[in-house]
Amino acid sequence: MDFNVKKIVKDAGAAISRVVQYTEEKLGTSEKTELDAHFENLWNRADMTKVCTEKILRNTEAILVPNPGNRIEDYIFDKIEKKRPSRLSNLEYLGLDMIEAGNEFGPGTAYGSALIKVGQCEQKLGQTERDFIGSAGLCYTQPLQKFLEGEMKTIIKEKNLLEVKRLDLDACKNRVRKARSLLGTQTKDGIPPEVMLEQAERDLRIAQSEFDRQAEITKLLLEGIGSSHSTHLRYLYQFVETQVKYYSQCKNIMAELQQELASSTKPGPVLRVNSEDLEPPASNTSNATFHSPAVLTTHDLNTTSI
């Protein structure tokens, strides 16, 4: 119990010392240990990687799942390690509505039959879209999310710890300077300045060692960002391949639909006037008599109101 109290007091003292050091640095009354340029470049690259990856991930997810409510729901289910709910896509809902309307209008009618065919096509597109979303998540968004929540969080944690060690180091440097300034004087608490200086220098050596060790750990992690970029490049290629496959499937589905609709459409008689094709009225076409383009003359056009 006594050990715990001492530790609490020690930790509280260290925290106060860091606050004082940080405040003095902001006020310009205390010196600050600067990291070397190479380390700063590594940190800037890591920070830029974090910011850009977060933007790419956020925008990719917005494309894959446009509904923000669904994205939040998926995020919650992922956090509690539950299976995401299975939901139909907008294309599948559209397909269902078209099929229902086609059956209402009559599958035997031209419009009803076309609605059913298009609706079935929309359902295929919707299923293809859901497959694409799943594949894109596995090969791209999930690995990026894992990088941010794993490697990047570790780097930030170690960088913050390095900042704590840096504050401790600079606080020790200040105590050494103050102790040296007191040499040859009488202190109020009766402790000789030489003893204070010896203790301050001992603390400084320990703080410098801990700072150097933490700086090396953080530097090694920051240097790993380069390999992370190479890994993310592979994820990007896989995402592009998934997109190519998805759009190719969509194109094939639509081409088949277009061909099917074209084959089921029967061309009607066409009236050609002034090089333009005019469709005749749909009603009473069986009893009507149409002139061929060769029979209809310019005189007829000038004397007939169309």
PDB file of C-alpha atoms in Angstrom:
ATOM      1  CA  MET A   1       0.000   0.000   0.000  1.00  0.00           C
ATOM      2  CA  ASP A   2       2.889   2.335   0.873  1.00  0.00           C
ATOM      3  CA  PHE A   3       4.465   1.552  -2.507  1.00  0.00           C
ATOM      4  CA  ASN A   4       1.272   2.492  -4.335  1.00  0.00           C
ATOM      5  CA  VAL A   5       1.045   5.826  -2.515  1.00  0.00           C
ATOM      6  CA  LYS A   6       4.627   6.653  -3.402  1.00  0.00           C
ATOM      7  CA  LYS A   7       3.977   5.739  -7.026  1.00  0.00           C
ATOM      8  CA  ILE A   8       0.866   7.919  -7.143  1.00  0.00           C
ATOM      9  CA  VAL A   9       2.750  10.857  -5.663  1.00  0.00           C
ATOM     10  CA  LYS A  10       5.633  10.319  -8.089  1.00  0.00           C
ATOM     11  CA  ASP A  11       3.317  10.116 -11.105  1.00  0.00           C
ATOM     12  CA  ALA A  12       1.446  13.224  -9.969  1.00  0.00           C
ATOM     13  CA  GLY A  13       4.707  15.106  -9.598  1.00  0.00           C
ATOM     14  CA  ALA A  14       5.845  14.034 -13.069  1.00  0.00           C
ATOM     15  CA  ALA A  15       2.521  15.125 -14.575  1.00  0.00           C
ATOM     16  CA  ILE A  16       2.762  18.546 -12.925  1.00  0.00           C
ATOM     17  CA  SER A  17       6.334  18.895 -14.140  1.00  0.00           C
ATOM     18  CA  ARG A  18       5.236  18.173 -17.719  1.00  0.00           C
ATOM     19  CA  VAL A  19       2.431  20.723 -17.520  1.00  0.00           C
ATOM     20  CA  VAL A  20       4.817  23.364 -16.232  1.00  0.00           C
ATOM     21  CA  GLN A  21       7.360  22.538 -18.941  1.00  0.00           C
ATOM     22  CA  TYR A  22       4.715  22.642 -21.684  1.00  0.00           C
ATOM     23  CA  THR A  23       3.355  25.975 -20.412  1.00  0.00           C
ATOM     24  CA  GLU A  24       6.813  27.534 -20.249  1.00  0.00           C
ATOM     25  CA  GLU A  25       7.532  26.386 -23.802  1.00  0.00           C
ATOM     26  CA  LYS A  26       4.351  28.007 -25.043  1.00  0.00           C
ATOM     27  CA  LEU A  27       5.264  31.205 -23.223  1.00  0.00           C
ATOM     28  CA  GLY A  28       8.766  31.100 -24.689  1.00  0.00           C
ATOM     29  CA  THR A  29      10.487  30.994 -21.304  1.00  0.00           C
ATOM     30  CA  SER A  30      11.885  27.476 -21.672  1.00  0.00           C
ATOM     31  CA  GLU A  31      13.913  25.667 -24.319  1.00  0.00           C
ATOM     32  CA  LYS A  32      12.516  22.728 -26.253  1.00  0.00           C
ATOM     33  CA  THR A  33      14.418  19.719 -27.567  1.00  0.00           C
ATOM     34  CA  GLU A  34      13.808  19.528 -31.302  1.00  0.00           C
ATOM     35  CA  LEU A  35      13.711  16.262 -33.209  1.00  0.00           C
ATOM     36  CA  ASP A  36      15.999  15.895 -36.202  1.00  0.00           C
ATOM     37  CA  ALA A  37      14.781  16.788 -39.710  1.00  0.00           C
ATOM     38  CA  HIS A  38      14.706  13.151 -40.850  1.00  0.00           C
ATOM     39  CA  PHE A  39      12.402  12.211 -37.981  1.00  0.00           C
ATOM     40  CA  GLU A  40      10.139  15.178 -38.690  1.00  0.00           C
ATOM     41  CA  ASN A  41       9.888  14.172 -42.362  1.00  0.00           C
ATOM     42  CA  LEU A  42       8.972  10.628 -41.368  1.00  0.00           C
ATOM     43  CA  TRP A  43       6.286  11.906 -39.006  1.00  0.00           C
ATOM     44  CA  ASN A  44       4.860  14.324 -41.595  1.00  0.00           C
ATOM     45  CA  ARG A  45       4.609  11.489 -44.116  1.00  0.00           C
ATOM     46  CA  ALA A  46       2.862   9.252 -41.565  1.00  0.00           C
ATOM     47  CA  ASP A  47       0.434  12.000 -40.602  1.00  0.00           C
ATOM     48  CA  MET A  48      -0.331  12.727 -44.261  1.00  0.00           C
ATOM     49  CA  THR A  49      -0.855   8.996 -44.841  1.00  0.00           C
ATOM     50  CA  LYS A  50      -3.362   8.898 -41.998  1.00  0.00           C
ATOM     51  CA  VAL A  51      -5.321  11.931 -43.227  1.00  0.00           C
ATOM     52  CA  CYS A  52      -5.412  10.798 -46.886  1.00  0.00           C
ATOM     53  CA  THR A  53      -6.302   7.206 -46.010  1.00  0.00           C
ATOM     54  CA  GLU A  54      -9.185   8.384 -43.833  1.00  0.00           C
ATOM     55  CA  LYS A  55     -10.540  10.511 -46.693  1.00  0.00           C
ATOM     56  CA  ILE A  56     -10.180   7.713 -49.257  1.00  0.00           C
ATOM     57  CA  LEU A  57     -11.827   5.217 -46.936  1.00  0.00           C
ATOM     58  CA  ARG A  58     -14.695   7.567 -46.082  1.00  0.00           C
ATOM     59  CA  ASN A  59     -15.423   8.421 -49.728  1.00  0.00           C
ATOM     60  CA  THR A  60     -15.106   4.802 -50.895  1.00  0.00           C
ATOM     61  CA  GLU A  61     -17.580   3.662 -48.267  1.00  0.00           C
ATOM     62  CA  ALA A  62     -19.936   6.485 -49.303  1.00  0.00           C
ATOM     63  CA  ILE A  63     -19.857   5.156 -52.877  1.00  0.00           C
ATOM     64  CA  LEU A  64     -20.333   1.525 -51.878  1.00  0.00           C
ATOM     65  CA  VAL A  65     -23.079   2.281 -49.319  1.00  0.00           C
ATOM     66  CA  PRO A  66     -24.619   5.688 -50.177  1.00  0.00           C
ATOM     67  CA  ASN A  67     -27.127   5.590 -47.299  1.00  0.00           C
ATOM     68  CA  PRO A  68     -25.379   7.097 -44.229  1.00  0.00           C
ATOM     69  CA  GLY A  69     -27.833   5.357 -41.908  1.00  0.00           C
ATOM     70  CA  ASN A  70     -26.840   1.989 -43.334  1.00  0.00           C
ATOM     71  CA  ARG A  71     -23.149   2.859 -42.963  1.00  0.00           C
ATOM     72  CA  ILE A  72     -23.645   3.715 -39.288  1.00  0.00           C
ATOM     73  CA  GLU A  73     -25.607   0.514 -38.767  1.00  0.00           C
ATOM     74  CA  ASP A  74     -22.865  -1.563 -40.416  1.00  0.00           C
ATOM     75  CA  TYR A  75     -20.229   0.173 -38.291  1.00  0.00           C
ATOM     76  CA  ILE A  76     -22.094  -0.648 -35.077  1.00  0.00           C
ATOM     77  CA  PHE A  77     -22.538  -4.289 -36.058  1.00  0.00           C
ATOM     78  CA  ASP A  78     -18.829  -4.538 -36.889  1.00  0.00           C
ATOM     79  CA  LYS A  79     -17.891  -3.071 -33.498  1.00  0.00           C
ATOM     80  CA  ILE A  80     -20.056  -5.522 -31.568  1.00  0.00           C
ATOM     81  CA  GLU A  81     -18.831  -8.318 -33.845  1.00  0.00           C
ATOM     82  CA  LYS A  82     -22.267  -9.157 -35.143  1.00  0.00           C
ATOM     83  CA  LYS A  83     -23.195 -10.146 -38.685  1.00  0.00           C
ATOM     84  CA  ARG A  84     -24.339  -7.215 -40.776  1.00  0.00           C
ATOM     85  CA  PRO A  85     -28.058  -7.210 -41.641  1.00  0.00           C
ATOM     86  CA  SER A  86     -28.920  -8.436 -45.122  1.00  0.00           C
ATOM     87  CA  ARG A  87     -30.726  -5.707 -47.013  1.00  0.00           C
ATOM     88  CA  LEU A  88     -31.920  -5.364 -50.611  1.00  0.00           C
ATOM     89  CA  SER A  89     -30.288  -2.773 -52.818  1.00  0.00           C
ATOM     90  CA  ASN A  90     -32.207   0.096 -54.431  1.00  0.00           C
ATOM     91  CA  LEU A  91     -31.934  -1.659 -57.794  1.00  0.00           C
ATOM     92  CA  GLU A  92     -33.532  -4.783 -56.352  1.00  0.00           C
ATOM     93  CA  TYR A  93     -36.386  -2.751 -54.870  1.00  0.00           C
ATOM     94  CA  LEU A  94     -36.874  -1.100 -58.273  1.00  0.00           C
ATOM     95  CA  GLY A  95     -36.866  -4.503 -59.932  1.00  0.00           C
ATOM     96  CA  LEU A  96     -39.544  -5.811 -57.569  1.00  0.00           C
ATOM     97  CA  ASP A  97     -41.759  -2.781 -58.242  1.00  0.00           C
ATOM     98  CA  MET A  98     -41.387  -3.173 -62.009  1.00  0.00           C
ATOM     99  CA  ILE A  99     -42.203  -6.878 -61.908  1.00  0.00           C
ATOM    100  CA  GLU A 100     -45.258  -6.201 -59.746  1.00  0.00           C
ATOM    101  CA  ALA A 101     -46.442  -3.470 -62.121  1.00  0.00           C
ATOM    102  CA  GLY A 102     -45.833  -5.689 -65.146  1.00  0.00           C
ATOM    103  CA  ASN A 103     -47.991  -8.437 -63.661  1.00  0.00           C
ATOM    104  CA  GLU A 104     -50.699  -5.881 -62.855  1.00  0.00           C
ATOM    105  CA  PHE A 105     -50.723  -4.521 -66.416  1.00  0.00           C
ATOM    106  CA  GLY A 106     -50.642  -8.034 -67.804  1.00  0.00           C
ATOM    107  CA  PRO A 107     -47.620 -10.124 -68.849  1.00  0.00           C
ATOM    108  CA  GLY A 108     -49.302 -10.564 -72.235  1.00  0.00           C
ATOM    109  CA  THR A 109     -49.208  -6.840 -73.001  1.00  0.00           C
ATOM    110  CA  ALA A 110     -46.177  -5.216 -74.567  1.00  0.00           C
ATOM    111  CA  TYR A 111     -45.698  -2.801 -71.671  1.00  0.00           C
ATOM    112  CA  GLY A 112     -46.302  -5.398 -68.950  1.00  0.00           C
ATOM    113  CA  SER A 113     -43.927  -7.872 -70.555  1.00  0.00           C
ATOM    114  CA  ALA A 114     -41.223  -5.224 -70.931  1.00  0.00           C
ATOM    115  CA  LEU A 115     -41.609  -4.132 -67.308  1.00  0.00           C
ATOM    116  CA  ILE A 116     -41.139  -7.700 -66.110  1.00  0.00           C
ATOM    117  CA  LYS A 117     -38.026  -8.178 -68.240  1.00  0.00           C
ATOM    118  CA  VAL A 118     -36.495  -4.894 -67.131  1.00  0.00           C
ATOM    119  CA  GLY A 119     -37.406  -5.607 -63.509  1.00  0.00           C
ATOM    120  CA  GLN A 120     -35.670  -8.974 -63.643  1.00  0.00           C
ATOM    121  CA  CYS A 121     -32.642  -7.229 -65.128  1.00  0.00           C
ATOM    122  CA  GLU A 122     -32.634  -4.638 -62.329  1.00  0.00           C
ATOM    123  CA  GLN A 123     -32.668  -7.464 -59.803  1.00  0.00           C
ATOM    124  CA  LYS A 124     -29.624  -9.019 -61.487  1.00  0.00           C
ATOM    125  CA  LEU A 125     -27.880  -5.657 -61.385  1.00  0.00           C
ATOM    126  CA  GLY A 126     -28.751  -5.287 -57.710  1.00  0.00           C
ATOM    127  CA  GLN A 127     -27.336  -8.702 -56.855  1.00  0.00           C
ATOM    128  CA  THR A 128     -24.209  -7.921 -58.866  1.00  0.00           C
ATOM    129  CA  GLU A 129     -23.890  -4.631 -57.003  1.00  0.00           C
ATOM    130  CA  ARG A 130     -24.135  -6.368 -53.631  1.00  0.00           C
ATOM    131  CA  ASP A 131     -21.464  -8.857 -54.687  1.00  0.00           C
ATOM    132  CA  PHE A 132     -19.262  -5.946 -55.737  1.00  0.00           C
ATOM    133  CA  ILE A 133     -19.758  -4.166 -52.404  1.00  0.00           C
ATOM    134  CA  GLY A 134     -18.761  -7.324 -50.541  1.00  0.00           C
ATOM    135  CA  SER A 135     -15.690  -7.905 -52.699  1.00  0.00           C
ATOM    136  CA  ALA A 136     -14.599  -4.257 -52.485  1.00  0.00           C
ATOM    137  CA  GLY A 137     -14.927  -4.381 -48.717  1.00  0.00           C
ATOM    138  CA  LEU A 138     -12.746  -7.475 -48.429  1.00  0.00           C
ATOM    139  CA  CYS A 139     -10.001  -6.301 -50.778  1.00  0.00           C
ATOM    140  CA  TYR A 140      -9.944  -2.560 -50.064  1.00  0.00           C
ATOM    141  CA  THR A 141     -11.977  -0.798 -47.378  1.00  0.00           C
ATOM    142  CA  GLN A 142     -11.530  -3.388 -44.633  1.00  0.00           C
ATOM    143  CA  PRO A 143      -7.715  -3.543 -45.012  1.00  0.00           C
ATOM    144  CA  LEU A 144      -7.519   0.260 -44.952  1.00  0.00           C
ATOM    145  CA  GLN A 145      -9.689   0.371 -41.834  1.00  0.00           C
ATOM    146  CA  LYS A 146      -7.488  -2.255 -40.224  1.00  0.00           C
ATOM    147  CA  PHE A 147      -4.401  -0.158 -41.002  1.00  0.00           C
ATOM    148  CA  LEU A 148      -5.915   2.940 -39.371  1.00  0.00           C
ATOM    149  CA  GLU A 149      -7.102   1.084 -36.275  1.00  0.00           C
ATOM    150  CA  GLY A 150      -3.952  -0.999 -35.918  1.00  0.00           C
ATOM    151  CA  GLU A 151      -0.649   0.254 -37.287  1.00  0.00           C
ATOM    152  CA  MET A 152      -1.582   3.932 -37.368  1.00  0.00           C
ATOM    153  CA  LYS A 153      -2.963   3.938 -33.824  1.00  0.00           C
ATOM    154  CA  THR A 154       0.226   2.284 -32.594  1.00  0.00           C
ATOM    155  CA  ILE A 155       2.355   4.949 -34.285  1.00  0.00           C
ATOM    156  CA  ILE A 156       0.287   7.763 -32.757  1.00  0.00           C
ATOM    157  CA  LYS A 157       0.466   6.131 -29.324  1.00  0.00           C
ATOM    158  CA  GLU A 158       4.254   5.831 -29.500  1.00  0.00           C
ATOM    159  CA  LYS A 159       4.588   9.370 -30.855  1.00  0.00           C
ATOM    160  CA  ASN A 160       2.543  10.709 -27.919  1.00  0.00           C
ATOM    161  CA  LEU A 161       4.713   8.730 -25.514  1.00  0.00           C
ATOM    162  CA  LEU A 162       7.783  10.247 -27.165  1.00  0.00           C
ATOM    163  CA  GLU A 163       6.350  13.715 -26.525  1.00  0.00           C
ATOM    164  CA  VAL A 164       5.937  12.806 -22.838  1.00  0.00           C
ATOM    165  CA  LYS A 165       9.568  11.629 -22.696  1.00  0.00           C
ATOM    166  CA  ARG A 166      10.621  14.836 -24.409  1.00  0.00           C
ATOM    167  CA  LEU A 167       8.838  16.967 -21.818  1.00  0.00           C
ATOM    168  CA  ASP A 168      10.494  14.962 -19.030  1.00  0.00           C
ATOM    169  CA  LEU A 169      13.885  15.421 -20.670  1.00  0.00           C
ATOM    170  CA  ASP A 170      13.523  19.175 -21.027  1.00  0.00           C
ATOM    171  CA  ALA A 171      12.243  19.501 -17.448  1.00  0.00           C
ATOM    172  CA  CYS A 172      15.384  17.689 -16.273  1.00  0.00           C
ATOM    173  CA  LYS A 173      17.557  19.996 -18.375  1.00  0.00           C
ATOM    174  CA  ASN A 174      15.921  22.980 -16.692  1.00  0.00           C
ATOM    175  CA  ARG A 175      16.561  21.529 -13.234  1.00  0.00           C
ATOM    176  CA  VAL A 176      20.224  20.977 -14.117  1.00  0.00           C
ATOM    177  CA  ARG A 177      20.543  24.586 -15.275  1.00  0.00           C
ATOM    178  CA  LYS A 178      18.889  25.876 -12.122  1.00  0.00           C
ATOM    179  CA  ALA A 179      21.105  23.680  -9.916  1.00  0.00           C
ATOM    180  CA  ARG A 180      24.229  24.966 -11.648  1.00  0.00           C
ATOM    181  CA  SER A 181      23.094  28.526 -11.173  1.00  0.00           C
ATOM    182  CA  LEU A 182      22.878  27.903  -7.428  1.00  0.00           C
ATOM    183  CA  LEU A 183      26.464  26.694  -7.052  1.00  0.00           C
ATOM    184  CA  GLY A 184      28.288  28.754  -4.445  1.00  0.00           C
ATOM    185  CA  THR A 185      25.052  29.924  -2.798  1.00  0.00           C
ATOM    186  CA  GLN A 186      23.136  28.826   0.285  1.00  0.00           C
ATOM    187  CA  THR A 187      19.787  27.131  -0.443  1.00  0.00           C
ATOM    188  CA  LYS A 188      16.725  27.693   1.754  1.00  0.00           C
ATOM    189  CA  ASP A 189      16.077  23.979   2.375  1.00  0.00           C
ATOM    190  CA  GLY A 190      19.654  23.393   3.469  1.00  0.00           C
ATOM    191  CA  ILE A 191      20.491  20.953   0.655  1.00  0.00           C
ATOM    192  CA  PRO A 192      23.917  21.757  -0.790  1.00  0.00           C
ATOM    193  CA  PRO A 193      23.753  22.921  -4.455  1.00  0.00           C
ATOM    194  CA  GLU A 194      26.329  20.250  -5.337  1.00  0.00           C
ATOM    195  CA  VAL A 195      23.980  17.512  -4.128  1.00  0.00           C
ATOM    196  CA  MET A 196      21.062  19.044  -6.049  1.00  0.00           C
ATOM    197  CA  LEU A 197      23.192  19.230  -9.179  1.00  0.00           C
ATOM    198  CA  GLU A 198      24.325  15.623  -8.829  1.00  0.00           C
ATOM    199  CA  GLN A 199      20.723  14.427  -8.456  1.00  0.00           C
ATOM    200  CA  ALA A 200      19.534  16.590 -11.363  1.00  0.00           C
ATOM    201  CA  GLU A 201      22.292  15.281 -13.642  1.00  0.00           C
ATOM    202  CA  ARG A 202      21.441  11.703 -12.675  1.00  0.00           C
ATOM    203  CA  ASP A 203      17.776  12.327 -13.537  1.00  0.00           C
ATOM    204  CA  LEU A 204      18.862  13.940 -16.785  1.00  0.00           C
ATOM    205  CA  ARG A 205      20.889  10.898 -17.843  1.00  0.00           C
ATOM    206  CA  ILE A 206      17.924   8.624 -17.162  1.00  0.00           C
ATOM    207  CA  ALA A 207      15.504  10.934 -19.022  1.00  0.00           C
ATOM    208  CA  GLN A 208      17.903  11.220 -21.976  1.00  0.00           C
ATOM    209  CA  SER A 209      18.234   7.434 -22.168  1.00  0.00           C
ATOM    210  CA  GLU A 210      14.449   6.933 -22.074  1.00  0.00           C
ATOM    211  CA  PHE A 211      13.920   9.656 -24.659  1.00  0.00           C
ATOM    212  CA  ASP A 212      16.521   8.195 -27.052  1.00  0.00           C
ATOM    213  CA  ARG A 213      15.026   4.722 -26.687  1.00  0.00           C
ATOM    214  CA  GLN A 214      11.492   5.954 -27.346  1.00  0.00           C
ATOM    215  CA  ALA A 215      12.671   8.050 -30.312  1.00  0.00           C
ATOM    216  CA  GLU A 216      14.271   4.951 -31.871  1.00  0.00           C
ATOM    217  CA  ILE A 217      11.100   2.872 -31.381  1.00  0.00           C
ATOM    218  CA  THR A 218       8.932   5.580 -32.916  1.00  0.00           C
ATOM    219  CA  LYS A 219      11.363   6.087 -35.789  1.00  0.00           C
ATOM    220  CA  LEU A 220      11.304   2.379 -36.682  1.00  0.00           C
ATOM    221  CA  LEU A 221       7.497   2.440 -36.759  1.00  0.00           C
ATOM    222  CA  LEU A 222       7.470   5.575 -38.931  1.00  0.00           C
ATOM    223  CA  GLU A 223       9.906   4.008 -41.388  1.00  0.00           C
ATOM    224  CA  GLY A 224       7.408   1.164 -41.814  1.00  0.00           C
ATOM    225  CA  ILE A 225       4.961   3.555 -43.504  1.00  0.00           C
ATOM    226  CA  GLY A 226       6.856   3.025 -46.762  1.00  0.00           C
ATOM    227  CA  SER A 227       6.026  -0.682 -46.759  1.00  0.00           C
ATOM    228  CA  SER A 228       2.436   0.212 -45.844  1.00  0.00           C
ATOM    229  CA  HIS A 229       2.234   2.320 -49.000  1.00  0.00           C
ATOM    230  CA  SER A 230       3.355  -0.694 -51.048  1.00  0.00           C
ATOM    231  CA  THR A 231       0.684  -2.821 -49.390  1.00  0.00           C
ATOM    232  CA  HIS A 232      -1.971  -0.176 -50.010  1.00  0.00           C
ATOM    233  CA  LEU A 233      -0.931  -0.082 -53.668  1.00  0.00           C
ATOM    234  CA  ARG A 234      -1.703  -3.783 -53.901  1.00  0.00           C
ATOM    235  CA  TYR A 235      -5.093  -3.181 -52.281  1.00  0.00           C
ATOM    236  CA  LEU A 236      -5.750  -0.428 -54.838  1.00  0.00           C
ATOM    237  CA  TYR A 237      -4.981  -2.735 -57.774  1.00  0.00           C
ATOM    238  CA  GLN A 238      -7.348  -5.341 -56.346  1.00  0.00           C
ATOM    239  CA  PHE A 239     -10.065  -2.727 -55.965  1.00  0.00           C
ATOM    240  CA  VAL A 240      -9.660  -1.664 -59.604  1.00  0.00           C
ATOM    241  CA  GLU A 241      -9.860  -5.289 -60.737  1.00  0.00           C
ATOM    242  CA  THR A 242     -13.055  -5.685 -58.717  1.00  0.00           C
ATOM    243  CA  GLN A 243     -14.516  -2.577 -60.337  1.00  0.00           C
ATOM    244  CA  VAL A 244     -13.589  -3.786 -63.837  1.00  0.00           C
ATOM    245  CA  LYS A 245     -15.308  -7.102 -63.179  1.00  0.00           C
ATOM    246  CA  TYR A 246     -18.385  -5.379 -61.751  1.00  0.00           C
ATOM    247  CA  TYR A 247     -18.858  -2.925 -64.631  1.00  0.00           C
ATOM    248  CA  SER A 248     -18.204  -5.669 -67.176  1.00  0.00           C
ATOM    249  CA  GLN A 249     -20.946  -7.800 -65.618  1.00  0.00           C
ATOM    250  CA  CYS A 250     -23.324  -4.823 -65.612  1.00  0.00           C
ATOM    251  CA  LYS A 251     -22.573  -4.146 -69.262  1.00  0.00           C
ATOM    252  CA  ASN A 252     -23.265  -7.759 -70.224  1.00  0.00           C
ATOM    253  CA  ILE A 253     -26.545  -7.788 -68.284  1.00  0.00           C
ATOM    254  CA  MET A 254     -27.748  -4.593 -69.952  1.00  0.00           C
ATOM    255  CA  ALA A 255     -26.618  -5.737 -73.416  1.00  0.00           C
ATOM    256  CA  GLU A 256     -28.618  -8.952 -73.022  1.00  0.00           C
ATOM    257  CA  LEU A 257     -31.669  -6.967 -71.901  1.00  0.00           C
ATOM    258  CA  GLN A 258     -31.356  -4.567 -74.803  1.00  0.00           C
ATOM    259  CA  GLN A 259     -31.107  -7.437 -77.278  1.00  0.00           C
ATOM    260  CA  GLU A 260     -34.080  -9.200 -75.708  1.00  0.00           C
ATOM    261  CA  LEU A 261     -36.241  -6.081 -75.824  1.00  0.00           C
ATOM    262  CA  ALA A 262     -35.237  -5.379 -79.415  1.00  0.00           C
ATOM    263  CA  SER A 263     -36.111  -8.910 -80.524  1.00  0.00           C
ATOM    264  CA  SER A 264     -39.564  -8.711 -78.884  1.00  0.00           C
ATOM    265  CA  THR A 265     -40.439  -5.381 -80.540  1.00  0.00           C
ATOM    266  CA  LYS A 266     -42.404  -5.729 -83.800  1.00  0.00           C
ATOM    267  CA  PRO A 267     -41.873  -2.819 -86.229  1.00  0.00           C
ATOM    268  CA  GLY A 268     -45.075  -1.130 -87.429  1.00  0.00           C
ATOM    269  CA  PRO A 269     -45.785   0.706 -90.708  1.00  0.00           C
ATOM    270  CA  VAL A 270     -43.845   3.946 -91.135  1.00  0.00           C
ATOM    271  CA  LEU A 271     -44.956   7.095 -92.963  1.00  0.00           C
ATOM    272  CA  ARG A 272     -42.011   9.015 -94.422  1.00  0.00           C
ATOM    273  CA  VAL A 273     -42.469  12.797 -94.794  1.00  0.00           C
ATOM    274  CA  ASN A 274     -39.690  15.219 -95.694  1.00  0.00           C
ATOM    275  CA  SER A 275     -37.043  12.574 -94.888  1.00  0.00           C
ATOM    276  CA  GLU A 276     -38.565  11.976 -91.404  1.00  0.00           C
ATOM    277  CA  ASP A 277     -40.189   8.767 -90.196  1.00  0.00           C
ATOM    278  CA  LEU A 278     -43.607   9.311 -88.623  1.00  0.00           C
ATOM    279  CA  GLU A 279     -45.371   6.544 -86.709  1.00  0.00           C
ATOM    280  CA  PRO A 280     -49.038   6.212 -87.728  1.00  0.00           C
ATOM    281  CA  PRO A 281     -51.736   6.209 -85.032  1.00  0.00           C
ATOM    282  CA  ALA A 282     -51.946   2.904 -83.154  1.00  0.00           C
ATOM    283  CA  SER A 283     -55.752   2.652 -83.371  1.00  0.00           C
ATOM    284  CA  ASN A 284     -57.632   1.237 -86.397  1.00  0.00           C
ATOM    285  CA  THR A 285     -54.372   0.351 -88.149  1.00  0.00           C
ATOM    286  CA  SER A 286     -55.975  -2.807 -89.514  1.00  0.00           C
ATOM    287  CA  ASN A 287     -58.605  -0.855 -91.505  1.00  0.00           C
ATOM    288  CA  ALA A 288     -56.451   2.109 -92.484  1.00  0.00           C
ATOM    289  CA  THR A 289     -54.805   2.433 -95.855  1.00  0.00           C
ATOM    290  CA  PHE A 290     -51.353   4.035 -95.893  1.00  0.00           C
ATOM    291  CA  HIS A 291     -49.648   5.553 -98.874  1.00  0.00           C
ATOM    292  CA  SER A 292     -46.172   4.386 -99.645  1.00  0.00           C
ATOM    293  CA  PRO A 293     -43.442   7.004 -99.876  1.00  0.00           C
ATOM    294  CA  ALA A 294     -43.485   6.601-103.647  1.00  0.00           C
ATOM    295  CA  VAL A 295     -47.235   7.365-103.840  1.00  0.00           C
ATOM    296  CA  LEU A 296     -47.209  10.418-101.536  1.00  0.00           C
ATOM    297  CA  THR A 297     -46.142  13.412-103.608  1.00  0.00           C
ATOM    298  CA  THR A 298     -45.076  16.954-102.825  1.00  0.00           C
ATOM    299  CA  HIS A 299     -48.405  18.180-104.237  1.00  0.00           C
ATOM    300  CA  ASP A 300     -50.164  15.932-101.710  1.00  0.00           C
ATOM    301  CA  LEU A 301     -48.137  17.428 -98.869  1.00  0.00           C
ATOM    302  CA  ASN A 302     -48.905  20.964 -99.962  1.00  0.00           C
ATOM    303  CA  THR A 303     -52.631  20.312-100.166  1.00  0.00           C
ATOM    304  CA  THR A 304     -53.006  18.011 -97.169  1.00  0.00           C
ATOM    305  CA  SER A 305     -52.948  19.088 -93.540  1.00  0.00           C
ATOM    306  CA  ILE A 306     -50.872  16.681 -91.474  1.00  0.00           C
TER     307      ILE A 306
END
